[in-house]
Tab-separated table of C-alpha atoms in Angstrom:
chain	number	residue	atom	x	y	z
A	1	MET	CA	-46.672	84.417	-76.245
A	2	LEU	CA	-47.782	83.893	-73.589
A	3	TYR	CA	-51.364	85.366	-72.939
A	4	GLU	CA	-52.507	83.649	-75.938
A	5	GLU	CA	-51.198	80.560	-73.970
A	6	ALA	CA	-52.713	81.844	-70.963
A	7	ASN	CA	-55.800	82.379	-73.039
A	8	ARG	CA	-55.289	78.629	-74.294
A	9	ALA	CA	-55.604	77.656	-70.684
A	10	LYS	CA	-59.290	79.596	-69.867
A	11	ILE	CA	-56.929	81.744	-67.575
A	12	ALA	CA	-58.227	84.802	-66.978
A	13	VAL	CA	-55.426	87.429	-67.651
A	14	SER	CA	-55.297	90.693	-69.175
A	15	LEU	CA	-52.958	91.553	-72.243
A	16	ALA	CA	-51.557	94.505	-69.934
A	17	THR	CA	-50.398	91.668	-67.275
A	18	VAL	CA	-48.543	89.773	-69.619
A	19	TYR	CA	-46.609	92.446	-70.442
A	20	ASN	CA	-46.433	94.029	-67.121
A	21	THR	CA	-45.085	90.589	-65.177
A	22	LEU	CA	-42.590	90.723	-68.508
A	23	GLN	CA	-41.097	94.382	-67.599
A	24	SER	CA	-40.670	93.828	-64.298
A	25	VAL	CA	-39.223	90.455	-64.589
A	26	HIS	CA	-36.801	91.802	-67.312
A	27	ARG	CA	-35.405	94.758	-64.841
A	28	ARG	CA	-34.410	92.062	-61.739
A	29	GLY	CA	-31.791	90.920	-65.013
A	30	LEU	CA	-34.052	87.113	-65.346
A	31	LEU	CA	-35.029	88.083	-69.369
A	32	ARG	CA	-33.641	89.916	-71.924
A	33	GLU	CA	-35.276	91.871	-74.049
A	34	VAL	CA	-34.977	91.777	-77.721
A	35	THR	CA	-37.058	94.342	-80.229
A	36	VAL	CA	-37.870	93.868	-84.016
A	37	ASN	CA	-39.758	96.754	-85.862
A	38	GLY	CA	-39.142	99.074	-83.044
A	39	SER	CA	-43.043	97.794	-82.280
A	40	LYS	CA	-42.483	94.328	-82.078
A	41	THR	CA	-40.372	93.256	-78.658
A	42	TYR	CA	-39.696	89.556	-77.752
A	43	PHE	CA	-38.555	88.413	-74.214
A	44	ASP	CA	-35.455	85.880	-74.323
A	45	THR	CA	-34.807	83.785	-70.725
A	46	ASN	CA	-30.688	84.174	-72.832
A	47	VAL	CA	-29.273	86.949	-71.255
A	48	SER	CA	-26.407	86.178	-72.743
A	49	ASP	CA	-24.763	88.035	-74.357
A	50	HIS	CA	-25.292	86.561	-77.882
A	51	HIS	CA	-27.217	87.618	-81.114
A	52	HIS	CA	-30.451	86.500	-83.141
A	53	PHE	CA	-32.385	84.841	-86.424
A	54	PHE	CA	-35.405	86.496	-87.159
A	55	ILE	CA	-37.580	84.388	-89.323
A	56	GLU	CA	-40.423	86.699	-90.855
A	57	SER	CA	-42.259	84.119	-92.318
A	58	GLU	CA	-43.167	82.534	-88.489
A	59	HIS	CA	-41.773	86.305	-86.452
A	60	ASN	CA	-40.122	83.607	-84.377
A	61	LEU	CA	-35.680	84.524	-82.824
A	62	VAL	CA	-33.624	82.551	-82.816
A	63	ASP	CA	-30.316	82.227	-81.389
A	64	ILE	CA	-27.041	82.958	-83.829
A	65	PRO	CA	-25.080	80.708	-82.141
A	66	ASP	CA	-21.653	81.405	-80.796
A	67	ALA	CA	-21.628	84.479	-82.792
A	68	THR	CA	-18.812	86.119	-81.494
A	69	SER	CA	-17.625	87.958	-85.048
A	70	ILE	CA	-19.966	89.121	-86.443
A	71	VAL	CA	-19.677	92.758	-84.918
A	72	GLY	CA	-15.662	94.353	-86.093
A	73	GLU	CA	-14.622	97.107	-84.814
A	74	LEU	CA	-17.329	98.845	-82.597
A	75	PRO	CA	-17.021	102.778	-82.841
A	76	GLN	CA	-15.957	105.358	-80.442
A	77	VAL	CA	-18.267	106.429	-77.673
A	78	PRO	CA	-18.637	109.704	-76.866
A	79	GLU	CA	-16.674	110.245	-72.976
A	80	GLY	CA	-18.803	109.463	-70.102
A	81	TYR	CA	-20.746	107.099	-71.851
A	82	GLU	CA	-19.802	102.764	-72.352
A	83	ILE	CA	-21.106	100.166	-74.661
A	84	SER	CA	-23.857	98.302	-72.387
A	85	ARG	CA	-24.807	96.336	-74.708
A	86	VAL	CA	-24.788	95.535	-78.564
A	87	ASP	CA	-28.190	93.498	-80.718
A	88	VAL	CA	-27.206	91.618	-83.982
A	89	VAL	CA	-30.789	90.647	-85.822
A	90	VAL	CA	-30.268	89.216	-88.988
A	91	ARG	CA	-33.434	88.774	-89.994
A	92	LEU	CA	-34.631	85.552	-92.706
A	93	LYS	CA	-36.791	84.590	-95.697
A	94	PRO	CA	-37.343	81.607	-97.656
A	95	LYS	CA	-36.005	81.706	-100.626
A	96	LYS	CA	-38.382	82.409	-104.045
A	97	LYS	CA	-38.274	79.854	-106.021
């Protein structure tokens, strides 16, 4: 989306530059990276622990409000490891009429 906005504003920038900049900001903890489908990545400015709806027809990621009870009991992790984050993406599509 940023790349498309830059193009509309007639700002000459490569897709790689946009992606590398977003990755740099993410590494500094100012953006949260959310991967959908293993190939589509979204960057979220809300870096708090939260989950998302993914509206498939719009390719839009939306925060789930108050999703504290979405995940039940977490599994036992192997010795020497700890859970860094739990991501839940709930995919939505329009109801069939």
